[in-house]
XYZ file of C-alpha atoms in Angstrom:
233
model
C 21.300 194.716 206.919
C 24.870 192.877 207.922
C 25.888 189.862 210.407
C 27.572 192.871 212.382
C 25.145 195.639 212.444
C 22.417 192.717 213.466
C 24.515 191.820 216.020
C 24.596 195.256 217.937
C 21.182 195.488 217.228
C 20.351 191.921 219.150
C 23.256 193.412 222.230
C 21.014 196.514 222.735
C 17.944 194.579 223.390
C 19.198 192.202 225.037
C 20.491 195.029 227.646
C 16.782 196.600 227.799
C 15.690 193.315 228.980
C 18.148 192.614 231.847
C 18.458 196.749 232.253
C 13.963 196.095 233.325
C 14.547 192.886 234.611
C 16.859 194.772 237.081
C 13.734 196.947 238.199
C 12.005 193.676 239.085
C 14.971 192.782 241.182
C 14.289 195.958 243.198
C 10.494 195.681 242.815
C 10.404 192.210 244.295
C 12.702 192.922 247.188
C 10.595 196.270 248.305
C 7.633 194.552 248.370
C 9.475 193.031 251.418
C 9.388 196.652 253.136
C 6.123 197.588 251.793
C 3.251 194.899 250.997
C 0.641 197.047 249.176
C 3.224 197.004 247.046
C 1.506 193.500 245.976
C 3.746 191.046 244.402
C 1.429 190.906 241.141
C 3.823 193.972 239.982
C 6.274 191.491 240.658
C 4.520 189.205 238.166
C 3.325 191.273 235.500
C 6.060 193.014 234.678
C 7.321 189.325 234.435
C 4.962 188.439 231.500
C 7.048 190.955 229.854
C 10.681 189.649 230.249
C 9.184 186.310 229.088
C 7.021 187.872 225.772
C 10.806 190.040 224.893
C 12.519 187.216 225.697
C 10.513 184.539 223.625
C 11.175 187.203 220.603
C 14.459 187.427 221.504
C 15.538 183.863 220.590
C 13.079 184.264 217.543
C 14.928 186.251 216.752
C 18.411 185.057 217.657
C 17.022 181.571 216.223
C 16.566 182.783 212.302
C 19.610 185.100 212.292
C 21.581 180.865 212.858
C 20.130 180.228 209.747
C 20.133 183.435 207.639
C 23.828 183.884 207.934
C 27.562 182.364 206.670
C 29.751 183.423 210.027
C 32.950 182.517 209.232
C 34.340 184.954 211.944
C 34.191 183.084 215.309
C 32.974 185.722 217.519
C 30.437 186.429 215.324
C 29.148 182.354 215.513
C 30.028 182.859 219.783
C 27.737 186.477 220.204
C 24.884 184.369 218.208
C 25.299 181.458 221.234
C 26.340 183.968 224.559
C 22.406 186.141 222.552
C 20.717 182.853 223.201
C 22.105 181.860 226.733
C 21.752 185.406 228.123
C 18.772 185.362 227.133
C 17.744 182.356 228.825
C 19.092 183.748 232.344
C 17.640 186.746 232.012
C 13.938 185.646 231.107
C 15.045 183.022 234.530
C 16.146 186.001 237.086
C 12.368 187.795 236.109
C 11.052 184.510 237.373
C 13.654 185.085 240.379
C 12.207 187.889 241.077
C 8.529 186.882 241.425
C 9.898 184.384 244.017
C 10.985 187.033 245.639
C 8.584 188.933 246.023
C 5.854 185.576 246.505
C 7.596 185.194 249.429
C 7.149 188.524 251.041
C 3.540 187.556 250.576
C 3.767 184.068 252.283
C 5.503 185.689 255.288
C 3.327 188.398 255.669
C 4.322 190.554 257.684
C 7.389 190.329 259.279
C 8.824 190.411 263.401
C 9.780 193.155 265.674
C 12.926 191.226 265.616
C 13.197 190.413 262.301
C 13.868 194.287 260.930
C 17.780 193.878 259.991
C 16.956 190.717 257.571
C 14.891 192.874 256.381
C 16.464 196.373 255.559
C 20.080 193.312 254.853
C 17.198 191.588 252.026
C 16.611 194.522 250.101
C 20.485 195.894 250.351
C 21.452 192.434 248.719
C 18.677 192.836 246.379
C 19.262 196.643 245.820
C 22.972 195.213 244.560
C 21.978 192.139 242.686
C 20.182 194.859 240.489
C 22.894 197.047 239.828
C 25.260 193.838 239.433
C 22.137 193.077 236.823
C 22.023 197.099 235.473
C 26.000 197.058 235.365
C 25.933 193.895 233.169
C 23.493 195.454 230.594
C 25.836 197.526 229.820
C 28.803 195.534 229.503
C 26.353 193.266 226.962
C 25.632 196.953 225.340
C 28.753 197.682 225.375
C 30.557 194.497 224.300
C 33.328 195.947 227.162
C 34.805 192.955 227.996
C 36.518 195.885 231.289
C 33.237 197.033 232.390
C 31.859 192.740 232.072
C 34.776 192.014 234.671
C 33.466 194.061 236.944
C 30.123 193.195 236.674
C 30.836 189.668 237.425
C 33.161 191.195 240.728
C 29.371 193.371 241.516
C 27.480 189.620 241.853
C 30.396 187.534 243.802
C 29.659 190.285 246.464
C 26.339 190.874 246.157
C 26.317 186.938 246.808
C 28.475 187.029 249.218
C 25.897 189.407 251.010
C 23.659 186.828 251.312
C 25.329 185.400 254.102
C 24.875 188.562 255.628
C 20.922 187.851 255.652
C 21.094 183.763 256.679
C 23.560 184.692 259.610
C 21.258 187.749 260.237
C 18.111 185.168 259.954
C 19.466 182.668 261.954
C 19.312 183.774 265.239
C 15.465 184.807 265.122
C 13.668 183.181 267.902
C 12.049 180.236 267.374
C 8.717 181.310 267.427
C 9.263 183.380 263.946
C 10.557 180.029 262.104
C 7.945 180.579 259.039
C 8.769 183.856 258.215
C 12.530 183.205 258.366
C 12.142 180.143 256.256
C 10.775 182.810 253.457
C 13.143 184.830 254.129
C 15.543 181.727 253.511
C 14.441 181.276 250.840
C 14.244 184.646 249.245
C 17.731 184.755 250.122
C 18.869 182.306 247.994
C 16.289 183.244 244.768
C 18.636 186.047 245.082
C 21.874 184.459 245.138
C 20.588 182.629 242.758
C 19.928 185.757 240.394
C 23.221 187.087 241.176
C 25.373 184.533 240.053
C 22.559 184.470 236.528
C 24.146 188.586 236.681
C 27.828 186.751 236.380
C 26.793 184.315 234.218
C 25.547 187.338 231.195
C 29.112 189.675 232.085
C 31.123 185.996 231.487
C 29.555 186.013 228.449
C 30.506 189.262 227.278
C 34.196 187.904 228.245
C 33.642 184.676 226.279
C 32.150 186.361 223.045
C 35.951 188.735 223.281
C 37.893 185.967 223.754
C 37.183 183.024 223.486
C 37.022 181.370 226.857
C 35.345 181.851 230.174
C 36.585 184.516 233.464
C 39.434 182.283 235.656
C 37.624 180.066 238.702
C 33.873 181.463 237.202
C 32.129 182.905 239.365
C 29.028 180.776 238.346
C 30.761 177.605 239.293
C 30.731 178.796 242.879
C 27.755 177.712 243.242
C 27.742 173.983 245.106
C 28.333 175.509 249.129
C 24.874 177.342 248.045
C 23.049 174.556 249.746
C 25.052 173.700 252.527
C 22.906 176.390 254.847
C 19.782 176.208 252.871
C 19.278 172.434 253.709
C 20.938 172.702 257.161
C 17.956 175.828 257.695
C 15.795 173.907 256.519
C 16.506 171.039 259.250
C 16.414 173.294 261.831
C 12.863 174.368 260.582
C 11.040 170.678 260.785
């Protein structure tokens, strides 16, 4: 099999794993609405992601040693595949954390219904961004990648809505509110990973990442989390 054909197969497999992780993200936020689903389903699904990711990383590493790749995009494709696989695997871990936070939070108080709705909606947006990034990876399409990166940025911005609603909950609901905020933080990081996937598609084609890289916009995110944690003490 030629390097170009092998890279096509790697992109296809990477895309399929990303699509599966988008399903896990959807499932993880659904636990916040219906705890009968159980976090264990998310954990089991993530184990499959871990297994498939390890196999893919081994394939990519083997390609590094077997091929002579004077063509720069081929080299970048292998590097990008490694980085993207790690990002996808970590996103699965974040989905597990979202589901576990729902279990720790317990049944939401009546006042938290808007927060639950906002959290679930934000999670679905993250899943959509991951799905769009998966298509961009499969097709090696930088235009689709830009769209996916924009979707990921929008999904991250939705977390501000979740934070605003959580801040307004009564003091007696701090335990539930803390878990919801931490779950939102996980979704924020998952959206950043979706942007990372999209940016790698662009990097493979052009040798540079998008201006004002979405994944470099993380510094401000911890401010509200720290402030809320202090409030919960």
